[in-house]
Coordinates of C-alpha atoms in Angstrom, one line a residue:
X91 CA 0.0 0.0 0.0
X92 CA 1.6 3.2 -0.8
X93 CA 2.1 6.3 1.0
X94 CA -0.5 8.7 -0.7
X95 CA -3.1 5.4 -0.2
X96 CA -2.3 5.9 3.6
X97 CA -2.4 9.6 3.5
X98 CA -5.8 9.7 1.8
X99 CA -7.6 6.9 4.5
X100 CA -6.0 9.0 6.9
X101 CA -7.6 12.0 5.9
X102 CA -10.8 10.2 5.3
X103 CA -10.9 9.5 8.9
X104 CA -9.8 12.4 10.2
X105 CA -12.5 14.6 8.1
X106 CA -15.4 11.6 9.5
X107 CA -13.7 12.3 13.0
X108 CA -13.9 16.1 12.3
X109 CA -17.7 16.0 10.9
X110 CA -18.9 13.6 14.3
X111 CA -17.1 16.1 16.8
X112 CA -18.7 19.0 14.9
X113 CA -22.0 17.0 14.9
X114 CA -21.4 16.4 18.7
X115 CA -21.0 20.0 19.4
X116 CA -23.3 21.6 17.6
X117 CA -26.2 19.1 18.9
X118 CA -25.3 20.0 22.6
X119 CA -25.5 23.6 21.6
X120 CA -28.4 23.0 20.7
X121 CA -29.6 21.0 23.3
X122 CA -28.1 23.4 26.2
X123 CA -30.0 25.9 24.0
X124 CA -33.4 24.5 24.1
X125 CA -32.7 23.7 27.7
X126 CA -32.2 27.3 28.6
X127 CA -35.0 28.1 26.6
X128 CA -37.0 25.8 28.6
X129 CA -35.9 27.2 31.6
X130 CA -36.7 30.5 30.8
X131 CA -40.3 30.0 29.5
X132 CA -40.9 27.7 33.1
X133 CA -39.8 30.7 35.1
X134 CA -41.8 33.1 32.8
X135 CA -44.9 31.4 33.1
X136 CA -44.3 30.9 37.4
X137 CA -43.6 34.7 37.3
X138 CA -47.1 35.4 35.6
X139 CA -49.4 32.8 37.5
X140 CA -47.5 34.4 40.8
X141 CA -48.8 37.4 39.6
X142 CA -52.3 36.4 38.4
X143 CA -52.7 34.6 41.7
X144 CA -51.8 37.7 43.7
X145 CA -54.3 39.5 41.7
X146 CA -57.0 37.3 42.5
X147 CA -56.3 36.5 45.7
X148 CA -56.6 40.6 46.1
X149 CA -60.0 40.5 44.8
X150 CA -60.7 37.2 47.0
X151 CA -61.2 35.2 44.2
X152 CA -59.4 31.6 44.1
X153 CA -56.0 30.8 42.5
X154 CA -56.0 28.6 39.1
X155 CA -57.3 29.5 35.4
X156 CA -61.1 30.6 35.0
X157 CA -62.8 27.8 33.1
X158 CA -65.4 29.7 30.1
X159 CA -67.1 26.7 29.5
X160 CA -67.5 25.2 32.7
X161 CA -69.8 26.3 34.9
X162 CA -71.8 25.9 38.1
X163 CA -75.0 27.7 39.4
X164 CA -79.0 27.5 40.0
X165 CA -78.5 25.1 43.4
X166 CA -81.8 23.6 44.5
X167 CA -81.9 22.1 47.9
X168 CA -83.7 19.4 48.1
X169 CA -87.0 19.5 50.5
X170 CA -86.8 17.6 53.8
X171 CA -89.5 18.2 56.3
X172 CA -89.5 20.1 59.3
X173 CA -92.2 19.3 62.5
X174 CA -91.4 23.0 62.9
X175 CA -93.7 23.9 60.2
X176 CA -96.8 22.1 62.1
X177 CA -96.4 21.3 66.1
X178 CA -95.0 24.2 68.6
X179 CA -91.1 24.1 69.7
X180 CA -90.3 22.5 72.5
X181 CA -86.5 23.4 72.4
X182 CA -86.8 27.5 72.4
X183 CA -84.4 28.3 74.7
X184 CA -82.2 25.9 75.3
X185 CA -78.9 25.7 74.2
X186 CA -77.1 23.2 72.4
X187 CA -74.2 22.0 73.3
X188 CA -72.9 18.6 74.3
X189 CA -74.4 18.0 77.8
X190 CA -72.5 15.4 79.3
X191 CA -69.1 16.4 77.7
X192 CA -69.4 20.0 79.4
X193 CA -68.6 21.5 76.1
X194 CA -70.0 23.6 73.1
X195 CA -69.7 22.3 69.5
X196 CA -67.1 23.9 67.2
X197 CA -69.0 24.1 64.8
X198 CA -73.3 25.3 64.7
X199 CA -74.8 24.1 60.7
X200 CA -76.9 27.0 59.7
X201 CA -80.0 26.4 57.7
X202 CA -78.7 27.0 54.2
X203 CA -75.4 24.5 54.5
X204 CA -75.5 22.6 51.7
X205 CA -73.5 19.3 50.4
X206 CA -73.5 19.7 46.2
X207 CA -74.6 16.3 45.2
X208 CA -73.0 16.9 41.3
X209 CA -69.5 17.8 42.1
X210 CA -68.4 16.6 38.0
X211 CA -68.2 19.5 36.1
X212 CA -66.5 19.6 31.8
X213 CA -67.7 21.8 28.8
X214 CA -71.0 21.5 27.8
X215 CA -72.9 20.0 31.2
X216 CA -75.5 21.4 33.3
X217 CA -74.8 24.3 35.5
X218 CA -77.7 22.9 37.4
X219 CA -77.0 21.3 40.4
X220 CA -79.1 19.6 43.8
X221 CA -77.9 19.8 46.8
X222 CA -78.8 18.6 50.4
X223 CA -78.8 19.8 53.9
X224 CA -75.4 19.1 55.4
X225 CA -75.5 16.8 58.6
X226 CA -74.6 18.0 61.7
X227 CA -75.7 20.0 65.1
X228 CA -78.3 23.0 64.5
X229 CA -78.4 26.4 67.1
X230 CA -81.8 25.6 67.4
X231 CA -83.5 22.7 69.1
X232 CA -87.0 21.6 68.3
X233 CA -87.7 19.0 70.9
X234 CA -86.6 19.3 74.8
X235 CA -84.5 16.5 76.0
X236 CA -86.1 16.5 79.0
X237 CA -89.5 15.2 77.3
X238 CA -88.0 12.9 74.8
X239 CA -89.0 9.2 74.2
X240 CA -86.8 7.4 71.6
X241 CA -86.8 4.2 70.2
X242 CA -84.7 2.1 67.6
X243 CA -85.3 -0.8 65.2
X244 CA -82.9 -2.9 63.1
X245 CA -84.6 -4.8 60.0
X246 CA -84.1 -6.7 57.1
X247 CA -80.3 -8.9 56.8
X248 CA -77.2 -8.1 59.0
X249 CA -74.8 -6.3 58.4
X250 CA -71.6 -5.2 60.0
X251 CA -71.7 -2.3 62.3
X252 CA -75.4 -2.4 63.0
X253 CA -74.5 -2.8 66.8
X254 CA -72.3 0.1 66.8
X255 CA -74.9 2.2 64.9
X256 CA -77.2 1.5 67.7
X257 CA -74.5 2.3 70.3
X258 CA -74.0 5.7 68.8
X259 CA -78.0 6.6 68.3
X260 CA -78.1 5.8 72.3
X261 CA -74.8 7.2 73.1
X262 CA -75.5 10.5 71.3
X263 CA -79.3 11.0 73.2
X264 CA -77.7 10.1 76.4
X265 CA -74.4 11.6 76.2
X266 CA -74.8 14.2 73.9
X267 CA -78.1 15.9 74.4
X268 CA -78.7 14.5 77.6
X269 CA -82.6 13.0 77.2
X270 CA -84.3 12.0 80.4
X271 CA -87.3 9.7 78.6
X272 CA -86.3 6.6 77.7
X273 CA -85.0 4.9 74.6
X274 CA -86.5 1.4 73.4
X275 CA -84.8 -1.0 71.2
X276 CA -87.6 -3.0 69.3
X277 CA -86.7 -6.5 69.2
X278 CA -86.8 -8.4 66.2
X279 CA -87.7 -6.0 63.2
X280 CA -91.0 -4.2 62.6
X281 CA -92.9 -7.2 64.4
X282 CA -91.1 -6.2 67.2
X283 CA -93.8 -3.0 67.9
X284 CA -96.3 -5.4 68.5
X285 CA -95.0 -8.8 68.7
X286 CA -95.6 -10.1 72.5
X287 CA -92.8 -12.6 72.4
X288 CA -90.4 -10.2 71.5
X289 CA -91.0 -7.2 73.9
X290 CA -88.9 -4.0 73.4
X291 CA -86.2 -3.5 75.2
X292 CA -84.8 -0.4 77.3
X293 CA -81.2 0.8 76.1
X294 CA -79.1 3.1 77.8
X295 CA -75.1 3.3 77.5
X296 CA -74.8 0.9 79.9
X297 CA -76.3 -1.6 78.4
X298 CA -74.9 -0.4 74.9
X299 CA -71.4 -0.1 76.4
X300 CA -69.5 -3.5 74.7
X301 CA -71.8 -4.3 72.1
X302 CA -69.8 -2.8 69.1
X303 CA -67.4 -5.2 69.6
X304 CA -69.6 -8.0 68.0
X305 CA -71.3 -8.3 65.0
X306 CA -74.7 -8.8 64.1
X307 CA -77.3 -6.8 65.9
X308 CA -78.2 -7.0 69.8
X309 CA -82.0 -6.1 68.8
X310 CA -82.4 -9.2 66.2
X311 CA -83.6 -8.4 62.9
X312 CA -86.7 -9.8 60.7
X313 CA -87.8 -9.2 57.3
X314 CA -91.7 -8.5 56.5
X315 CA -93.7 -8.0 59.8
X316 CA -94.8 -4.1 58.5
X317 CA -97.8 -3.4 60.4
X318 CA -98.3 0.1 59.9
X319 CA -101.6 0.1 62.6
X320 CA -99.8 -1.5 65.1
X321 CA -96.7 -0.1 64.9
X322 CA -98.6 3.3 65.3
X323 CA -100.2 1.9 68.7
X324 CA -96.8 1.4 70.2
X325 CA -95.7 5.2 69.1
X326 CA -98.6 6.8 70.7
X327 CA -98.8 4.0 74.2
X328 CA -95.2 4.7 74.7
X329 CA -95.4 8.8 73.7
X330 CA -92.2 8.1 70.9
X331 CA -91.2 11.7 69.8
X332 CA -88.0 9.9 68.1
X333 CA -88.3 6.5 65.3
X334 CA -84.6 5.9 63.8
X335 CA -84.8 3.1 61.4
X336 CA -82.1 1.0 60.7
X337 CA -82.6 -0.6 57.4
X338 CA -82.3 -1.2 53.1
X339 CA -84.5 0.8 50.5
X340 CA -87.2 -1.5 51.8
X341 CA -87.1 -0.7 54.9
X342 CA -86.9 2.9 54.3
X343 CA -90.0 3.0 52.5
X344 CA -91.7 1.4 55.7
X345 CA -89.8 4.5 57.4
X346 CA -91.6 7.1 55.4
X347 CA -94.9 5.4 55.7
X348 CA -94.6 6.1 59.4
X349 CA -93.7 9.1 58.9
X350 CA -96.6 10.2 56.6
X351 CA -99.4 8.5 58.5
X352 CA -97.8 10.3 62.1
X353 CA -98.4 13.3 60.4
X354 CA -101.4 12.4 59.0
X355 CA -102.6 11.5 62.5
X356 CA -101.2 14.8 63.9
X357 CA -98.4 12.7 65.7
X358 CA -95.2 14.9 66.9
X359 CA -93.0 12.4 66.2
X360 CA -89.5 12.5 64.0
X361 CA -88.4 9.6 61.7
X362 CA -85.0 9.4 60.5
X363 CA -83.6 6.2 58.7
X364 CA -80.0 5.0 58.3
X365 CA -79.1 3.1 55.6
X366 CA -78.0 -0.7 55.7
X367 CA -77.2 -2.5 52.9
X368 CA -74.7 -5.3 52.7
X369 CA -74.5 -4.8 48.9
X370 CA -73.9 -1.2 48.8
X371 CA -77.0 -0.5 46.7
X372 CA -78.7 2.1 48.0
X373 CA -78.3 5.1 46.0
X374 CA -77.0 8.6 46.2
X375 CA -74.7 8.0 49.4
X376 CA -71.0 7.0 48.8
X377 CA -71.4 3.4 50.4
X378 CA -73.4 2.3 53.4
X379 CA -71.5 1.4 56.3
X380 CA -70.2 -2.4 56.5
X381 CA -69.9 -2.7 53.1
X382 CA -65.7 -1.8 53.3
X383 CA -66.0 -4.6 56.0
X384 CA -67.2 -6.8 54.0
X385 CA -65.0 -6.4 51.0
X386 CA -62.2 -7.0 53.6
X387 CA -63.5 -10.0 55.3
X388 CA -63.9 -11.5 51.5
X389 CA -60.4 -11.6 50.9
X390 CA -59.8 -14.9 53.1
X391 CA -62.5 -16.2 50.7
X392 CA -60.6 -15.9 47.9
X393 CA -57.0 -16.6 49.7
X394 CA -59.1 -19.4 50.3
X395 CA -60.3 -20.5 46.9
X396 CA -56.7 -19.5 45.4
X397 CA -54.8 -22.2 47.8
X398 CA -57.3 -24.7 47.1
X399 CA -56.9 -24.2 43.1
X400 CA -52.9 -24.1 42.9
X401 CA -52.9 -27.5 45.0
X402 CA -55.5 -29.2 43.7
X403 CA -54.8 -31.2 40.2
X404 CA -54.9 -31.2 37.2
X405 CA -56.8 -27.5 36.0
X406 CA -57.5 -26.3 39.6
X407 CA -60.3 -23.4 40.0
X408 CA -61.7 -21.5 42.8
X409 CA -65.2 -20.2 42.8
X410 CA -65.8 -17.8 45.6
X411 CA -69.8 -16.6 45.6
X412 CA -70.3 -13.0 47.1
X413 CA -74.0 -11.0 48.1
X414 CA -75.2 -9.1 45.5
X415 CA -78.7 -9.4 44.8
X416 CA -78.8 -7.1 42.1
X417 CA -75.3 -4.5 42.3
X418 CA -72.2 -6.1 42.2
X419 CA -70.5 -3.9 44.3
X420 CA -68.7 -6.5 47.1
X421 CA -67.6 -8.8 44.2
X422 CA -66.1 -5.9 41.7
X423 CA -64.1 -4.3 45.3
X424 CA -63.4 -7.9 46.3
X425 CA -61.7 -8.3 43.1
X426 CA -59.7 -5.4 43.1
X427 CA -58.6 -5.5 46.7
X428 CA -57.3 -9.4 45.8
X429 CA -55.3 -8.7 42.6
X430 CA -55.9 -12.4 42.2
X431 CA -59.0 -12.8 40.7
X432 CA -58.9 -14.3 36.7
X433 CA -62.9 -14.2 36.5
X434 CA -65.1 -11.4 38.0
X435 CA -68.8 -12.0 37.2
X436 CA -71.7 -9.4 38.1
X437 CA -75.4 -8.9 37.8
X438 CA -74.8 -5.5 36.1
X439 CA -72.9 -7.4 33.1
X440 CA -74.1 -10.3 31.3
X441 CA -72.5 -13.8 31.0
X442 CA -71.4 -14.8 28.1
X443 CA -70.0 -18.5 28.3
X444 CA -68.8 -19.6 24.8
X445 CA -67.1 -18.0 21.9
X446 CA -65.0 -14.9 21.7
X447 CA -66.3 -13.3 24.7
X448 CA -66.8 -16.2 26.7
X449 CA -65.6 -16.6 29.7
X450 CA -64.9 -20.5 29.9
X451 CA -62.3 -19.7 27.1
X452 CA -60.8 -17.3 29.2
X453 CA -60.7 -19.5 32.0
X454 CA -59.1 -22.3 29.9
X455 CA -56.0 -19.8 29.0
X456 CA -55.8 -18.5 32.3
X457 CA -55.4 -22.2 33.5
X458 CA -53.2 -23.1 30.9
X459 CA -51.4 -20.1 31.6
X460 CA -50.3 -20.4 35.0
X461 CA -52.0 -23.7 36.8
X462 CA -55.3 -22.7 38.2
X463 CA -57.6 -19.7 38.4
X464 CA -59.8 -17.9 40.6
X465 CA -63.6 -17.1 39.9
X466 CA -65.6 -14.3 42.0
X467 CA -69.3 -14.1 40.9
X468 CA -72.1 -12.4 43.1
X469 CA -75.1 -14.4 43.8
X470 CA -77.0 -12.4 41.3
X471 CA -75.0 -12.8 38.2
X472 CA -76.6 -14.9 35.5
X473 CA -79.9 -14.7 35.2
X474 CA -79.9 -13.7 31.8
X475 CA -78.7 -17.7 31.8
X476 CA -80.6 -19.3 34.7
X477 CA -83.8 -17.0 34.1
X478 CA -85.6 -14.8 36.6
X479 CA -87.3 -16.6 39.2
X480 CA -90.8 -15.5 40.4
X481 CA -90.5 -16.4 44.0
X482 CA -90.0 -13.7 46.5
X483 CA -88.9 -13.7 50.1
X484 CA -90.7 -12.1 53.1
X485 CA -89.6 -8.5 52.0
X486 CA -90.2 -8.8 48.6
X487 CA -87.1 -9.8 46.9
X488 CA -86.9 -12.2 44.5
X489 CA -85.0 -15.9 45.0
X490 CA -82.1 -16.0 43.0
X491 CA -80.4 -18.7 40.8
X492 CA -78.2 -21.0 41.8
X493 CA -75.1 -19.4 39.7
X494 CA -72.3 -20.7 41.6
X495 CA -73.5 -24.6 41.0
X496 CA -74.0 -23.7 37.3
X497 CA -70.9 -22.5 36.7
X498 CA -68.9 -25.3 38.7
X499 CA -71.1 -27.9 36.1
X500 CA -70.5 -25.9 33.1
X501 CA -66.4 -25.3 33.7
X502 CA -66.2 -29.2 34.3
X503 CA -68.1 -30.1 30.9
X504 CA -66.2 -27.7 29.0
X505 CA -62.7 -28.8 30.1
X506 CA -64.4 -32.7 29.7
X507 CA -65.4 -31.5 26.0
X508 CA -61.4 -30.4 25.2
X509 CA -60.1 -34.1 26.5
X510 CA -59.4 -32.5 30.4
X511 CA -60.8 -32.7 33.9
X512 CA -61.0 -29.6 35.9
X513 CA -60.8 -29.8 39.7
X514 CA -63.2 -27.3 40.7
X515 CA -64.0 -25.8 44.4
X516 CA -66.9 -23.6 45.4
X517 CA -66.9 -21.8 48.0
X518 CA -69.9 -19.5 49.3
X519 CA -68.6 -17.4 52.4
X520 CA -71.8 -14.9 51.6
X521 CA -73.1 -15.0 55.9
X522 CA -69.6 -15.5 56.9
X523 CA -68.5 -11.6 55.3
X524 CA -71.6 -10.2 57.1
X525 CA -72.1 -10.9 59.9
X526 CA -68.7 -10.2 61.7
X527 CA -67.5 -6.7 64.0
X528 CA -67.3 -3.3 62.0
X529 CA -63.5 -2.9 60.8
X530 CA -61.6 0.4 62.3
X531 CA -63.0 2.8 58.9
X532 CA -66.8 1.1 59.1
X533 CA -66.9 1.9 63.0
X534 CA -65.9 5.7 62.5
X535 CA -68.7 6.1 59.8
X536 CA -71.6 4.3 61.7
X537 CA -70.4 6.6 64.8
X538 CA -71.1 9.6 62.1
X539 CA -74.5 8.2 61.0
X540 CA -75.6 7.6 64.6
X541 CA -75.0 11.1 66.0
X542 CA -76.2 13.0 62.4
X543 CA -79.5 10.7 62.6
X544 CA -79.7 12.5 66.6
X545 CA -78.4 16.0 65.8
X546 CA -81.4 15.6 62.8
X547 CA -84.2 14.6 64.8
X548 CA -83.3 16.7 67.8
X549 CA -83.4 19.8 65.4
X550 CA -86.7 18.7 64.3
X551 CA -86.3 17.2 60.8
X552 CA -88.5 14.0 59.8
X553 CA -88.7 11.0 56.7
X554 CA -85.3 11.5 56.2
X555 CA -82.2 9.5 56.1
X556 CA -78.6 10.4 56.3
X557 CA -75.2 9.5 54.8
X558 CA -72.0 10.1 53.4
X559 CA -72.5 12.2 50.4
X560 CA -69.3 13.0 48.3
X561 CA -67.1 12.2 51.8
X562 CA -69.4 14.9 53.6
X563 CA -72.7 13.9 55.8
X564 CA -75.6 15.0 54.8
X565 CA -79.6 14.5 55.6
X566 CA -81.4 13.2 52.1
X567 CA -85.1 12.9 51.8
X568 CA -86.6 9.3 52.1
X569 CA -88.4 9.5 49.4
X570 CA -85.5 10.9 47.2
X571 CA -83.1 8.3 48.3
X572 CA -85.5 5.3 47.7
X573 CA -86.7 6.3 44.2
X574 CA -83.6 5.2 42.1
X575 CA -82.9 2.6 45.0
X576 CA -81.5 -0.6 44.5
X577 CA -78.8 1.5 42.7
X578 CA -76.3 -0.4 40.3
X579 CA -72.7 0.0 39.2
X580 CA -71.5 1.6 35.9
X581 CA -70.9 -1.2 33.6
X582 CA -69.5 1.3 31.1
X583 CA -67.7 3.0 34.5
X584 CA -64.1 2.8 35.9
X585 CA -64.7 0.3 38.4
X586 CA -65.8 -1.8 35.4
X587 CA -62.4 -0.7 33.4
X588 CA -60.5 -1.5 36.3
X589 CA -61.6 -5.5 36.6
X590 CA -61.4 -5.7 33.1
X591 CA -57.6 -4.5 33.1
X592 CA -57.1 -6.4 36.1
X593 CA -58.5 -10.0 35.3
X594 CA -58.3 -9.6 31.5
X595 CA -61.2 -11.2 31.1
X596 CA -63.4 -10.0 27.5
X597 CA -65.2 -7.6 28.1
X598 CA -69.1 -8.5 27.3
X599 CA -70.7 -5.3 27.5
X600 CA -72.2 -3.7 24.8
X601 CA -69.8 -1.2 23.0
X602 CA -72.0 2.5 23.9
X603 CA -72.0 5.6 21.7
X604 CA -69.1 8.3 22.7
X605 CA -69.8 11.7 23.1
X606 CA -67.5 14.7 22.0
X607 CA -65.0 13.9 24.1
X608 CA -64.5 10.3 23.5
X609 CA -66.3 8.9 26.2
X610 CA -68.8 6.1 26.0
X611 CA -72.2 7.1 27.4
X612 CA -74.4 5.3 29.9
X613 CA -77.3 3.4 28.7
X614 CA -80.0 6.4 29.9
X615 CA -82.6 4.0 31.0
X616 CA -80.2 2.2 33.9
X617 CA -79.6 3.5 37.2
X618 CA -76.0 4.0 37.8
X619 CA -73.1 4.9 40.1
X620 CA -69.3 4.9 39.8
X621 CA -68.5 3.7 42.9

């Protein structure tokens, strides 16, 4: 190879060489560059919303940019009825403050506090919002502690933190407006007013003292047994100024009844219900107490059911069946709170077994996948399959399939039809999850609902019910809370999305129109919630 050869490579190298360096440099120029210029538009744009915010701040406006398109006016408060309006006051005068604790209240709700119930705002919604009275002790009492007569009643299913509701309804009369009548505990649902073998009892804190320690309910509970004649004969013999009614949507609507007819009958008598529900179906509030207890007390369930299907071969499943009559709420937050659920089945979405979106194709993968797999299905899922039964319980409700037996048959023919044998185990923990203690959170709300239902009454508001409305407490109307009441979850929702994304199962839900924005919209005829 000759010199020039040499010289020329050389030179072809060193001009490569030259253009990367020169590449190099003038890229992290540039970079630095569009750094700085980064830099300086950040602490332009800190310098300007400093200033905006001082300027509204100096007008006593709120910091942030003023959404044009959203918008939020034209409250209504929704009605709840006052004995104020009708009988005398028995309270003028008397101050309110907590009598046994020695001490006034921090904080007095005036008459006009309000809890928005449509807090979602974007372009192009309503301004138009209801709102309801927020919860809490009033300045003015309508009845006089001295005079008042009290009683409580527990109906339908247990649930947990129904004794430590009716600790706190006793604890707060007592304790914190100091009542010298009496408070009965009717025994055994709304029989109880008139049933001779279950005579009321008399509750004071003594006798309320341990009880939210244990689940179930110290009263004993009933479905049916609405008597509305007899029940009314027990509020006049004993002179009841104060009903708190402990129960579902059902139960409610036996809550207003007595209501309606005490006025009717000119009967100075408040009724205030608090909701119970197991399956977290009642609608408006954020969830009824027990129900986080619940979800919590399912997750041995499916520990359970998981164990049992990775040691059990060949093709081991676990089928865990939850309560959910007709809202799948404790299965879908069952689900999540595992993270080891394959299959999550719900009344709110139908069943599809075979075929793309079936879910015995999914469970086949998922098995063949990893070993086993993991089923939770409420006890309402599937009638679309199994057909709606016309037999109804004392309360009404109708009897439900027998889903959890279907689907152990139909996984073991369908792994028998692909040359396989599936090992399946069901297990149904459905009174186990209900009737245990209140959990730490469930005990702290039901202490909240006990002394709101008091400081309700005791201010002279009737036929209402009260509950956590966007995390604040709030009194709703009866008959407002009932109408849309067994409420159901969003199958086009996020709670949805999120089992989906979690389990991977198909999704079977009908694909919905979108709006401008992209997302899909609720079928208008069902009654929903995102929770």
């Amino acid at each position: 190879m000759g010199a020039s050869s040499i010289d020329s490579k050389s030179a072809l190298i060193a001009g490569s060489v030259g253009a990367a360096v020169t590449y190099y440099l003038s890229k992290r120029h540039f970079d630095n560059k569009t750094i700085q210029l980064r830099k300086e538009k950040y602490d332009l744009d800190q310098k300007e919303r400093e200033a905006r915010n001082a300027t509204r701040q100096d007008s006593g406006l709120p910091n942030g940019v003023k959404l044009e398109g959203v918008q939020s006016d034209n409250v209504y408060l929704q009605d709840l009825e006052h004995l104020g309006k009708y009988f005398a006051s028995e309270g003028d005068g008397i101050d309110n403050v907590m009598v046994r604790a020695r001490s006034e209240y921090n904080k007095l709700i005036g008459p006009q506090e309000c809890i928005l119930a449509n807090i979602r705002r974007g372009p192009g919604k309503s301004a138009v919002t209801r709102a309801f009275l927020r919860a809490g002790p009033r300045a003015d009492l309508h009845f006089n502690p001295k005079t008042v007569n009290a009683a409580i009643v527990t109906c339908g299913g247990l649930c947990p933190g129904l004794n430590n509701v009716i600790r706190e309804i006793t604890r707060s009369l007592f304790y914190l407006y100091g009542i010298q009548g009496k408070c009965y505990g009717i025994v055994g649902g709304y029989s109880g007013f008139y049933d001779p073998k279950t005579p009321p009892i008399e509750l004071t804190p003594d006798t309320v003292r341990h009880i939210h320690n244990k689940g179930g309910t110290m009263l004993g509970s009933s479905r049916g047994g609405f008597d509305i004649d007899k029940i009314v004969d027990f509020i006049r013999k004993k002179n009841i100024r104060q009903l708190y009614v402990i129960g579902g949507d059902g139960t409610h609507r036996g809550a207003f009844k007595i209501h309606e007819t005490c006025m009717e009958l000119g009967l100075h008598v408040a009724v205030a219900g608090i909701p119970k529900t197991i399956d977290n179906d009642v609608d408006y509030i954020d969830r009824s107490f027990g129900f986080i207890t619940s979800v919590e007390q399912a997750q041995s369930a499916i520990r359970a059911a998981k164990t049992e299907a990775m040691c059990n071969l060949p093709n081991g499943i676990g089928i865990v069946k939850l309560m959910g009559r007709s809202s799948g709420y404790i299965a879908a937050h069952a689900t999540l709170g595992s993270g080891d659920v394959d299959l999550c089945l719900v009344p709110e979405v139908p069943i599809v077994l075979d075929g793309e979106k079936g879910c015995l194709p999914h469970l086949w993968d998922r098995v063949k996948q990893k070993g086993y797999a993991v089923i939770v299905v409420a006890e309402g899922a599937g009638e679309e399959l199994l057909g709606e039964s016309t037999e109804t319980d004392a309360s009404g409700n109708k009897k439900l399939p027998m889903i959890g037996e279907f689907l152990k048959s139909e996984i073991g023919n369908y792994f028998k039809g692909r040359g396989e044998e599936a090992t399946v185990k069901y297990i149904d923990p459905s009174y186990m999850i209900r009737s245990v203690p209140a959990n730490a959170t469930d005990s702290l709300y039901c202490m909240q609902l006990g002394q709101n239902a008091v400081h309700g009454t005791m201010a002279g508001y009737t036929g209402f019910s009260v509950g956590l409305l966007n995390n604040k407490m709030c009194l709703l109307p009866i008959p407002e809370l009932v109408a849309t009441s067994p409420r159901q979850m969003d199958a086009r929702g996020r709670t949805w999305e999120r089992i989906l994304g979690i389990t991977r199962q198909p999704n079977t839900v009908a694909n919905g129109k979108r709006n401008k924005f992209g997302s899909i919209l609720s079928h208008p005829s069902a009654t929903v919630s995102s929770v």
